Amino acid sequence: MGDVQEQATEERTANAAARSASSASSASRPQLGIQVGHQAVASPGGPPKMYRRRTGRAVAGVAGGLADHLGVKVLWVRATFAVLAAFGGVGLLAYGLLWAFVPQQSRDEPPTVESAKERQQAYGLLALGIGLTVAGGAITGMLSGWVGLPVAVALVGAAVVWREADESQRRRWRDGARSGVAGAVLGGGGWSAAVRVLSGVALVMTGIGVVVLRGSSFHQVQLALISVLATLVGVAVLTIPFWLRLVRDLGDERRARIRTEERAEIAAHLHDSVLQTLALIQKQSESPREVARLARGQERQLRTWLYGPSGYGAPKQPDGEGHGTPGTLSEAIAGICGQVEDAFAISVEQVVVGEAELDESLTALVHAARESIVNAAKHAGVEEVSVYAEVEPTSVTVFVRDRGKGFDPDAVPEDRHGLSDSIRGRMERNGGSCRLRTAPGEGTEIQLAMPRKAMAKTAQGAT
Amino acid sequence: MTEDKRTRGPVTVFLVDDHALFRAGARTELESITDEVRVVGEAGSVAEAVAGIARTRPQVVLLDVHMPDGGGAEVLRRVRPEQPDVVFLALSVSDAAEDVIAVIRAGARGYVTKTISSRELVRAVVRVADGDAVFSPRLAGFVLDAFADRPGAEPISDPDLDLLTPRERDVLRLLARGYAYKEIASELFISVKTVETHVSSVLRKTQLSNRYELSRWASDRRLV
């Protein structure tokens, strides 16, 4: 084998010319057999590797690959195969062997462009090749006339299945082996792939069936079928451990890769967020307020990332409602609470029950709630504010409460606009209402209620 | 609230957390603040916890939710059949709905997050030791959300068991709004003891509920 490889390496250029010349004129069977063996065996080792074309191919890319390898026009290679097909199907045999043994190009290779004319010629030559095989077979008497057709049919069927297998392997590479055993057969190509495989199988069966039926009596056929079936079952049973191991290895490999990716993602995220914040905290260690602010902001971010609706821990939902969009009430409220936490270095505990899509009036509600939280942060003199929002079928209520100083509502000077304009005014303009419960020393609670406009959204929000 | 009525000695507490540093911190905090609580043991894994709880027979187990081999729910499952009178208080850095609902359904008497102040933690420990439930506002929100009758929800299979009474719902709402038990009592014109009864029955319903609503809700909503 080593000799053959070396030989192939050294003689490549000389061979190429000689081969094209010889095969074009008159190629005898043994000579071609050697050549085929050459290519197939030499391809995995030596530098001048031969690959089947991945793009710009008519059947399996064999002729294209050979043409690339030899540096001749693909048309000539195809024509050679077609002509050789006349001699007892040698062309077809050679093609099939090359198809089986020569690996396909990796997908990083630049695609081969093929003109429509070349493609048309390819199909023409393909038909010619099959025709010549049949004709050649009929003339030489190697295949009597009635056998030729079914054999051709069976060959076409085999070609269809092989080609599909090629395709499915390509899909598997592309999808990163995400499919199981069924995927290995159908390659995730869906119905069309299944139809192609099945029709290929049907063609092969028909071809073989016709040959067998014509050649023998029905009884013998039955016997033959049974023995073939028994053999197949035996092979299947014997190879079960092998298949299981294959499936398990695939699964293991897949899991390992997913774990590695996850670890990398978490590491990247921790680097971006937590480590940066810790570095900042070290620099700011004299200012407890600033440290608390940084830590709180970081905790919130990390929490959202880990457990949040669109975060890392959430199941991937490409079409999920509210996924990744700031369009829902809970996300909007989490957003404003975070802003106030950052701006005023207090902690805002928020609880949201139910969910609703944001619309104009709910946006107003969120703005009013924000103003209320800001008021509490500024005036109550506390470290913590509670926000509770509940979505009910007919209305949305938000409570903002603190256990701070409280105040006497009647004693608020007329020129203070925060409560009257930003909160009460905003709520009332949008059809909502605002109630205030406070007394000096007892903390403050602002209750904001907004009726819901679209009842139809309730069901959607509920799921 | 209730600690005045207690006549026995300090509440014995067992710490379960896979971070030794956190255990050490919690132990120091719990024992330095007050003599109402005494830490009798600690464990860093599920197996250690099961063995340690059987050995020390504490009144309260402070239980971490996330641990390498099964987590707090696993400890609950293995200890509760043999020692039904040990009370569990979940203490976790996570406030994801799934975690909260899982340990509550496994039989924890309360759930607090690690951001809780030490004094509040002591109060919570004493309260669960007395048979009350401890609900953080967030936990109350989860339960409300899980039990809410909303259009499109599954039909209720067993109304006696599954539905929260309007009163319980009121109590939960106020809890979710950040009210203390005492404040809820004065708000609803009932006694603190009644508030505690309501909260306990909510907890019981949560544990006994055969509605798959809770877990389904938790996975559907992924609410924090």
XYZ file of C-alpha atoms in Angstrom:
687
model
C 0.000 0.000 0.000
C 2.843 2.322 0.844
C 4.406 1.529 -2.493
C 1.240 2.283 -4.252
C 0.998 5.615 -2.529
C 4.522 6.621 -3.382
C 4.011 5.504 -6.862
C 0.863 7.521 -7.074
C 2.666 10.565 -5.755
C 5.556 10.324 -8.138
C 3.743 9.254 -11.180
C 0.827 11.520 -10.801
C 1.614 13.960 -13.553
C 2.885 11.369 -15.958
C -0.019 9.117 -15.156
C -2.546 11.827 -15.701
C -1.595 12.384 -19.279
C -1.148 8.726 -20.032
C -4.375 7.757 -18.394
C -6.515 10.284 -20.153
C -4.989 9.258 -23.416
C -5.323 5.546 -22.821
C -8.780 5.611 -21.414
C -9.965 7.825 -24.212
C -8.724 5.437 -26.864
C -9.126 1.881 -25.680
C -9.061 0.918 -22.076
C -9.072 -2.723 -21.159
C -10.689 -3.881 -17.964
C -7.618 -4.860 -15.910
C -5.856 -1.600 -16.669
C -8.780 0.422 -15.495
C -9.147 -1.714 -12.413
C -5.620 -0.831 -11.373
C -6.287 2.818 -11.942
C -9.378 2.723 -9.848
C -7.516 0.947 -7.112
C -4.811 3.564 -7.338
C -7.087 6.451 -6.735
C -9.122 4.836 -4.020
C -6.206 3.555 -1.994
C -3.903 6.481 -2.533
C -6.398 9.140 -1.598
C -6.255 8.911 2.222
C -2.472 9.045 2.471
C -0.452 10.947 -0.093
C -0.474 14.682 -0.680
C -2.298 14.666 -4.033
C -5.575 13.619 -2.493
C -8.606 13.056 -4.587
C -11.934 14.184 -3.312
C -15.369 13.937 -4.746
C -16.794 17.310 -5.561
C -19.279 18.711 -3.132
C -20.634 21.338 -5.466
C -21.141 21.451 -9.180
C -21.833 17.766 -9.533
C -24.331 15.726 -11.487
C -24.492 12.476 -9.499
C -21.861 12.074 -6.796
C -19.110 14.422 -7.847
C -16.802 11.566 -8.876
C -16.155 12.779 -12.397
C -15.696 16.330 -11.218
C -13.285 15.256 -8.522
C -11.331 13.110 -10.930
C -11.175 15.972 -13.398
C -9.876 18.304 -10.669
C -7.392 15.678 -9.638
C -6.105 15.030 -13.146
C -6.370 18.586 -14.276
C -8.520 17.882 -17.287
C -11.925 19.102 -18.346
C -14.777 17.454 -16.487
C -16.567 16.860 -19.788
C -13.822 14.478 -20.919
C -13.901 12.498 -17.710
C -17.646 12.122 -17.957
C -17.443 11.134 -21.599
C -14.812 8.542 -20.691
C -17.044 7.058 -18.050
C -19.950 6.989 -20.497
C -17.905 5.296 -23.218
C -16.443 2.798 -20.771
C -19.962 1.972 -19.697
C -20.436 0.308 -23.081
C -17.851 -2.334 -22.256
C -19.824 -4.523 -19.964
C -20.647 -1.603 -17.663
C -17.018 -0.967 -16.730
C -17.636 2.771 -16.604
C -20.478 2.319 -14.172
C -18.427 -0.076 -12.088
C -15.509 2.337 -11.952
C -17.788 5.182 -11.065
C -19.442 3.175 -8.320
C -16.122 2.088 -6.831
C -14.807 5.630 -6.826
C -18.015 6.818 -5.256
C -17.686 4.268 -2.489
C -14.023 4.770 -1.690
C -13.206 8.399 -2.391
C -14.127 10.782 0.409
C -16.069 13.905 -0.230
C -14.531 17.349 -0.155
C -14.709 19.094 3.187
C -17.271 21.828 3.150
C -14.691 24.570 3.668
C -13.546 24.141 0.080
C -14.616 26.912 -2.260
C -17.610 25.818 -4.305
C -17.044 24.744 -7.877
C -19.043 26.743 -10.340
C -20.563 24.803 -13.140
C -22.354 26.296 -16.060
C -25.805 25.179 -17.102
C -24.356 23.882 -20.345
C -21.876 21.661 -18.554
C -24.635 20.395 -16.322
C -26.815 19.588 -19.320
C -23.908 17.762 -20.925
C -23.393 15.861 -17.716
C -26.956 14.597 -17.666
C -26.770 13.772 -21.351
C -23.602 11.751 -20.786
C -25.170 10.081 -17.774
C -28.118 8.913 -19.888
C -25.692 7.883 -22.614
C -23.643 5.887 -20.153
C -26.638 3.988 -18.849
C -27.903 3.447 -22.371
C -24.506 2.161 -23.510
C -24.334 -0.201 -20.550
C -27.656 -1.695 -21.442
C -26.887 -1.786 -25.136
C -23.394 -3.145 -24.546
C -24.773 -5.784 -22.286
C -27.381 -6.756 -24.838
C -24.901 -6.913 -27.714
C -22.184 -8.853 -25.948
C -24.790 -11.217 -24.629
C -23.436 -10.763 -21.154
C -26.828 -9.577 -20.164
C -29.661 -10.835 -22.243
C -32.148 -8.121 -23.200
C -34.714 -8.650 -20.477
C -32.101 -8.556 -17.733
C -30.575 -5.308 -18.930
C -33.544 -3.153 -18.113
C -34.132 -4.374 -14.560
C -30.413 -4.139 -13.792
C -30.413 -0.573 -15.071
C -33.462 0.169 -12.935
C -31.788 -1.324 -9.876
C -28.623 0.679 -10.541
C -30.590 3.911 -10.810
C -32.331 3.082 -7.528
C -29.032 2.424 -5.810
C -27.664 5.693 -7.139
C -30.652 7.589 -5.725
C -30.200 6.046 -2.280
C -26.458 6.614 -2.267
C -26.856 10.180 -3.270
C -29.379 10.713 -0.506
C -26.981 9.181 1.998
C -24.338 11.641 0.845
C -26.779 14.493 1.298
C -27.815 13.318 4.711
C -24.233 13.089 5.844
C -23.646 16.591 4.646
C -26.695 17.776 6.579
C -25.437 16.000 9.661
C -22.121 17.763 9.422
C -23.842 21.028 8.966
C -26.166 20.509 11.915
C -23.387 19.249 14.128
C -24.717 15.685 14.494
C -27.806 16.802 16.308
C -29.901 13.884 15.077
C -30.171 10.323 16.283
C -30.423 7.017 14.430
C -33.328 8.140 12.295
C -31.239 11.175 11.468
C -28.427 8.946 10.244
C -30.773 7.416 7.705
C -32.867 10.379 6.710
C -30.424 13.058 7.768
C -33.118 15.418 8.976
C -34.128 16.047 5.396
C -37.764 15.482 6.252
C -40.350 14.036 3.939
C -38.624 14.692 0.648
C -35.544 12.788 1.814
C -37.702 9.890 2.988
C -39.518 9.849 -0.357
C -36.237 9.851 -2.249
C -34.804 7.015 -0.162
C -37.990 4.975 -0.407
C -38.315 5.436 -4.151
C -34.673 4.449 -4.552
C -35.272 1.336 -2.485
C -38.391 0.574 -4.525
C -36.437 0.868 -7.769
C -33.735 -1.490 -6.525
C -36.306 -3.969 -5.287
C -38.195 -3.813 -8.576
C -35.062 -4.363 -10.576
C -33.899 -7.286 -8.477
C -37.416 -8.634 -8.241
C -37.849 -8.664 -12.000
C -34.539 -10.442 -12.496
C -35.324 -13.021 -9.882
C -38.920 -13.551 -10.961
C -38.048 -13.978 -14.585
C -35.244 -16.344 -13.817
C -37.027 -18.753 -11.573
C -40.322 -20.111 -10.443
C -42.386 -18.412 -7.773
C -41.663 -21.073 -5.210
C -37.925 -20.570 -5.448
C -38.416 -16.837 -5.133
C -40.301 -17.337 -1.920
C -37.522 -19.443 -0.543
C -34.930 -16.933 -1.630
C -36.880 -14.054 -0.078
C -37.205 -15.921 3.188
C -33.516 -16.735 3.331
C -32.619 -13.141 2.491
C -34.950 -11.871 5.205
C -33.516 -14.325 7.690
C -30.009 -13.192 6.833
C -30.965 -9.552 7.248
C -32.597 -10.218 10.608
C -29.538 -12.170 11.694
C -27.234 -9.344 10.719
C -29.427 -6.821 12.494
C -29.463 -8.877 15.695
C -25.726 -9.452 15.583
C -24.943 -5.789 15.083
C -27.294 -4.470 17.780
C -24.500 -3.894 20.333
C -22.557 -2.043 17.733
C -25.478 0.241 16.903
C -26.201 0.858 20.557
C -22.608 1.796 21.183
C -22.645 4.072 18.188
C -25.761 5.843 19.422
C -24.391 6.108 22.960
C -21.061 7.459 21.798
C -22.825 10.037 19.695
C -24.944 11.067 22.676
C -21.921 11.260 24.977
C -20.014 13.346 22.540
C -22.958 15.659 22.068
C -23.476 16.099 25.806
C -19.809 16.782 26.363
C -19.827 19.434 23.703
C -22.926 21.098 25.123
C -21.379 21.126 28.603
C -18.196 22.675 27.309
C -20.123 25.347 25.477
C -22.182 26.114 28.554
C -19.118 26.356 30.718
C -17.503 28.709 28.263
C -20.590 30.879 28.139
C -20.846 31.083 31.918
C -17.162 31.846 32.236
C -17.446 34.596 29.654
C -20.432 36.086 31.397
C -18.847 35.973 34.829
C -15.788 37.637 33.404
C -17.806 40.375 31.797
C -20.014 41.117 34.756
C -19.041 39.764 38.136
C -15.277 40.033 37.932
C -15.441 43.562 36.560
C -17.742 44.583 39.361
C -15.553 42.960 41.993
C -12.585 44.870 40.613
C -14.578 48.104 40.857
C -15.609 47.262 44.399
C -11.980 46.778 45.428
C -11.176 50.250 44.167
C -14.168 51.818 45.906
C -13.834 49.974 49.192
C -13.835 53.185 51.279
C -17.305 54.102 50.128
C -19.831 51.598 51.513
C -22.677 53.252 49.667
C -20.991 52.881 46.335
C -20.053 49.269 47.109
C -23.635 48.494 48.002
C -24.839 50.140 44.807
C -22.434 48.174 42.633
C -23.139 44.902 44.373
C -26.884 45.401 44.151
C -26.776 46.258 40.476
C -24.570 43.264 39.787
C -26.759 40.934 41.774
C -29.797 42.074 39.849
C -28.081 41.643 36.495
C -26.797 38.209 37.333
C -30.149 37.151 38.713
C -31.905 38.281 35.554
C -29.343 36.440 33.521
C -29.718 33.240 35.509
C -33.401 33.125 36.297
C -35.015 35.881 34.251
C -37.693 35.291 31.627
C -35.270 35.842 28.767
C -32.191 34.831 30.703
C -29.743 32.009 30.584
C -31.732 29.547 32.652
C -34.889 30.012 30.656
C -35.834 27.370 28.137
C -35.104 28.504 24.636
C -38.319 29.731 23.102
C -37.761 31.222 19.710
C -41.404 32.120 19.261
C -42.314 32.655 22.900
C -44.379 35.707 23.628
C -42.527 38.505 25.298
C -39.238 36.765 24.734
C -36.446 39.247 24.846
C -38.729 42.170 24.213
C -39.423 44.740 26.899
C -43.095 44.491 26.069
C -44.518 43.012 29.234
C -45.530 44.568 32.510
C -43.257 42.457 34.702
C -40.217 43.303 32.650
C -41.086 47.002 32.609
C -41.528 47.016 36.380
C -38.284 45.113 36.903
C -36.661 47.713 34.663
C -37.839 50.751 36.578
C -37.067 49.134 39.937
C -33.538 48.487 38.746
C -33.131 52.057 37.565
C -34.217 53.446 40.917
C -32.000 50.982 42.789
C -29.029 52.174 40.803
C -29.844 55.859 41.002
C -30.651 56.074 44.711
C -28.671 53.177 46.201
C -31.688 51.651 47.866
C -33.126 48.199 47.417
C -36.466 47.822 45.698
C -38.230 44.529 46.224
C -40.652 43.854 43.454
C -43.321 41.191 43.214
C -45.422 40.881 40.088
C -48.404 38.558 39.992
C -49.792 37.831 36.559
C -48.603 39.249 33.325
C -49.890 41.638 30.698
C -48.679 43.126 27.465
C -47.820 46.774 27.771
C -50.179 49.181 26.100
C -50.543 52.930 26.340
C -52.360 53.022 29.652
C -50.176 50.381 31.245
C -47.119 52.330 30.160
C -48.571 55.340 31.938
C -49.091 53.127 34.979
C -45.453 52.051 34.889
C -44.301 55.667 34.650
C -46.486 56.627 37.583
C -45.122 53.703 39.555
C -41.599 54.829 38.783
C -42.348 58.299 40.053
C -43.805 56.793 43.215
C -40.711 54.686 43.828
C -38.485 57.695 43.229
C -40.544 59.689 45.739
C -40.160 56.947 48.307
C -36.445 56.714 47.649
C -36.001 60.476 47.982
C -38.222 61.332 50.884
C -38.945 58.294 53.007
C -35.414 57.894 54.304
C -35.427 54.103 54.084
C -33.197 51.477 52.596
C -35.966 49.380 51.148
C -39.111 49.972 49.102
C -41.646 47.299 48.210
C -43.418 47.229 44.886
C -46.275 44.848 44.304
C -48.116 44.625 41.005
C -51.056 42.412 40.329
C -52.708 41.783 37.005
C -56.360 40.979 37.374
C -58.837 40.281 34.605
C -60.327 43.754 34.755
C -57.521 45.903 36.087
C -53.870 46.176 36.982
C -52.927 47.405 40.429
C -49.540 48.539 41.626
C -48.673 49.200 45.265
C -45.548 51.116 46.171
C -44.843 51.125 49.866
C -42.120 52.110 52.238
C -41.807 51.977 56.021
C -40.283 55.415 56.147
C -41.199 58.786 57.611
C -44.597 59.170 56.059
C -46.139 62.618 55.798
C -49.329 64.527 56.193
C -50.886 64.821 52.744
C -52.669 68.046 53.665
C -49.436 69.679 54.693
C -47.767 69.223 51.311
C -47.216 72.656 49.799
C -49.230 73.486 46.699
C -46.137 73.990 44.606
C -44.988 70.366 44.875
C -45.959 68.663 41.663
C -44.534 65.175 42.017
C -47.556 63.447 43.459
C -50.309 65.551 41.923
C -49.009 65.759 38.363
C -46.637 62.918 37.739
C -48.628 60.306 39.554
C -52.240 61.256 40.108
C -52.550 63.360 36.950
C -50.937 60.735 34.778
C -53.161 58.006 36.158
C -56.337 59.992 35.753
C -55.561 61.088 32.218
C -55.370 57.422 31.292
C -58.510 56.398 33.095
C -56.870 55.050 36.221
C -56.920 56.089 39.821
C -54.467 56.728 42.607
C -54.919 56.332 46.339
C -52.527 57.441 49.007
C -52.232 56.014 52.502
C -49.796 57.742 54.717
C -49.375 59.335 58.088
C -46.308 60.784 59.753
C -44.180 57.963 61.116
C -46.161 55.182 59.479
C -44.645 54.962 56.080
C -46.358 55.578 52.801
C -48.253 53.424 50.421
C -49.366 54.560 47.007
C -51.946 52.416 45.295
C -52.233 52.786 41.543
C -55.085 51.115 39.694
C -55.523 51.020 35.936
C -58.477 49.323 34.239
C -57.501 46.988 31.442
C -58.643 47.918 27.972
C -58.207 44.734 26.032
C -59.830 41.831 27.784
C -58.740 39.545 24.972
C -55.188 39.895 26.116
C -55.956 38.407 29.488
C -55.950 34.876 28.262
C -52.781 35.413 26.331
C -51.087 36.983 29.283
C -52.178 34.166 31.511
C -50.459 31.358 29.716
C -44.659 38.397 67.964
C -44.660 34.833 69.169
C -41.288 34.478 70.787
C -42.628 35.851 74.094
C -44.810 32.818 74.563
C -41.996 30.400 74.290
C -40.932 28.681 77.468
C -38.482 26.065 76.231
C -34.814 26.708 75.663
C -33.177 28.067 72.536
C -34.326 26.714 69.197
C -31.899 24.114 67.924
C -30.860 24.713 64.355
C -29.032 22.558 61.828
C -27.345 24.308 58.891
C -27.264 22.684 55.464
C -25.319 24.519 52.780
C -22.596 23.416 50.434
C -20.584 26.592 51.025
C -18.561 26.215 54.216
C -17.985 29.963 54.300
C -21.684 30.649 54.282
C -22.285 28.084 57.030
C -19.621 29.666 59.180
C -21.060 33.131 58.615
C -24.618 32.065 59.308
C -23.563 30.234 62.457
C -21.738 33.258 63.839
C -24.575 35.592 62.975
C -27.278 33.370 64.411
C -25.475 32.766 67.674
C -24.104 36.250 68.234
C -27.345 38.137 67.753
C -29.476 36.350 70.262
C -29.559 33.356 72.552
C -32.897 32.252 71.150
C -31.150 30.101 68.607
C -28.463 27.465 69.028
C -26.726 25.840 66.071
C -26.284 22.141 66.784
C -24.695 20.981 63.595
C -24.002 21.631 59.952
C -23.621 19.685 56.757
C -22.339 20.365 53.263
C -24.025 17.622 51.288
C -27.288 15.738 51.106
C -25.907 12.550 52.688
C -24.151 14.430 55.475
C -27.313 16.394 56.132
C -29.514 13.304 56.380
C -27.090 11.654 58.796
C -26.496 14.826 60.802
C -30.181 15.608 61.204
C -30.862 12.067 62.383
C -28.055 12.378 64.916
C -28.641 15.853 66.336
C -32.449 15.936 66.099
C -32.740 19.721 65.622
C -35.996 21.641 65.742
C -35.269 23.633 62.605
C -33.156 22.857 59.562
C -31.914 25.830 57.579
C -31.779 24.307 54.138
C -29.929 25.447 51.060
C -31.918 24.799 47.900
C -29.060 24.233 45.467
C -26.608 21.521 46.391
C -24.571 19.221 44.179
C -26.318 15.911 44.794
C -30.022 16.591 44.663
C -30.458 19.819 46.574
C -32.739 20.794 49.404
C -35.746 18.961 48.000
C -33.796 15.694 48.190
C -32.936 16.262 51.864
C -36.613 16.962 52.537
C -37.684 13.807 50.782
C -35.285 11.658 52.756
C -35.658 13.178 56.208
C -39.346 13.936 56.436
C -40.726 10.378 56.436
C -38.533 9.454 59.386
C -38.590 12.706 61.321
C -41.864 14.434 60.566
C -41.489 16.919 63.432
C -38.292 18.515 62.102
C -39.162 21.839 60.532
C -37.417 23.022 57.389
C -36.769 26.618 56.448
C -35.345 27.026 52.965
C -32.608 29.612 52.716
C -31.404 30.217 49.208
C -29.711 32.736 47.030
C -32.102 31.767 44.276
C -35.563 33.182 44.152
C -36.537 31.461 40.953
C -40.120 30.284 41.085
C -39.154 26.699 40.290
C -36.854 26.429 43.290
C -39.273 28.077 45.676
C -42.252 25.994 44.653
C -40.208 22.783 44.623
C -39.011 23.008 48.221
C -42.323 24.312 49.506
C -44.101 21.394 47.902
C -41.517 19.011 49.304
C -42.525 20.219 52.744
C -40.466 23.246 53.747
C -42.279 25.533 56.200
C -40.902 28.671 54.709
C -38.528 30.215 52.251
C -36.197 33.131 52.736
C -33.455 34.438 50.491
C -29.864 34.955 51.562
C -30.205 38.708 51.382
C -32.322 38.531 54.546
C -30.909 40.378 57.543
C -29.613 38.278 60.413
C -32.236 39.584 62.794
C -35.032 38.687 60.423
C -33.505 35.272 59.913
C -33.572 34.640 63.655
C -37.193 35.748 63.768
C -38.026 33.453 60.884
C -36.309 30.499 62.566
C -38.175 31.066 65.806
C -41.432 31.463 63.959
C -41.178 28.238 61.983
C -40.105 26.425 65.161
C -43.408 27.578 66.677
C -45.305 26.059 63.797
C -45.873 29.158 61.666
C -45.025 29.577 58.066
C -42.628 32.197 56.814
C -43.473 33.803 53.546
C -41.365 36.406 51.884
C -43.334 38.851 49.749
C -41.906 37.209 46.675
C -43.012 33.774 47.797
C -46.482 35.113 48.502
C -46.475 36.479 44.964
C -45.573 33.087 43.542
C -48.339 31.340 45.421
C -50.891 33.970 44.444
C -49.832 33.661 40.867
C -50.050 29.883 40.969
C -53.515 29.860 42.484
C -54.969 32.771 40.534
C -58.083 31.821 38.596
C -57.359 33.207 35.317
C -59.210 32.593 32.111
C -57.763 29.614 30.329
C -56.533 27.969 33.499
C -57.156 24.277 34.014
C -60.495 23.373 35.583
C -60.108 22.868 39.289
C -60.264 19.218 40.232
C -60.825 19.416 43.972
C -62.173 22.787 45.066
C -61.998 22.079 48.803
C -58.359 21.323 48.645
C -57.100 23.562 45.938
C -58.796 26.887 46.181
C -57.556 29.609 48.414
C -60.304 31.256 50.392
C -60.805 34.957 49.716
C -59.425 35.687 53.158
C -56.269 33.706 52.543
C -55.889 35.511 49.291
C -56.212 38.871 51.055
C -53.548 37.833 53.535
C -51.229 36.709 50.772
C -51.763 39.941 48.863
C -50.771 41.983 51.868
C -47.783 39.727 52.411
C -46.759 40.277 48.827
C -47.094 44.014 49.379
C -44.414 43.738 52.045
C -46.609 43.900 55.161
C -45.542 42.268 58.395
C -47.948 39.858 60.068
C -48.804 42.488 62.672
C -49.602 45.031 59.964
C -51.763 42.529 58.125
C -53.649 41.805 61.321
C -54.462 45.447 61.897
C -55.263 46.012 58.245
C -57.778 43.149 58.138
C -59.010 43.632 61.712
C -58.019 40.119 62.759
C -55.518 38.831 65.288
C -51.926 37.996 64.460
C -52.731 34.403 65.367
C -55.441 34.331 62.688
C -53.014 35.691 60.128
C -50.618 32.902 61.035
C -53.383 30.338 60.704
C -54.264 31.620 57.245
C -50.652 31.564 56.142
C -50.175 28.043 57.481
C -53.226 26.791 55.646
C -51.987 28.397 52.441
C -48.750 26.512 52.919
C -50.588 23.282 53.582
C -52.645 23.734 50.451
C -49.543 24.435 48.485
C -47.951 21.222 49.672
C -51.032 19.092 49.310
C -52.227 20.589 46.084
C -52.542 17.902 43.485
C -53.019 20.480 40.823
C -50.174 20.311 38.444
C -50.885 23.979 37.939
C -48.050 24.964 40.238
C -45.278 23.169 38.501
C -46.725 23.861 35.096
C -47.048 27.473 35.951
C -43.530 27.627 37.235
C -42.090 26.156 34.090
C -44.359 28.118 31.779
C -43.794 31.476 33.296
C -40.210 31.312 34.391
C -40.956 34.303 36.569
C -38.325 35.572 38.938
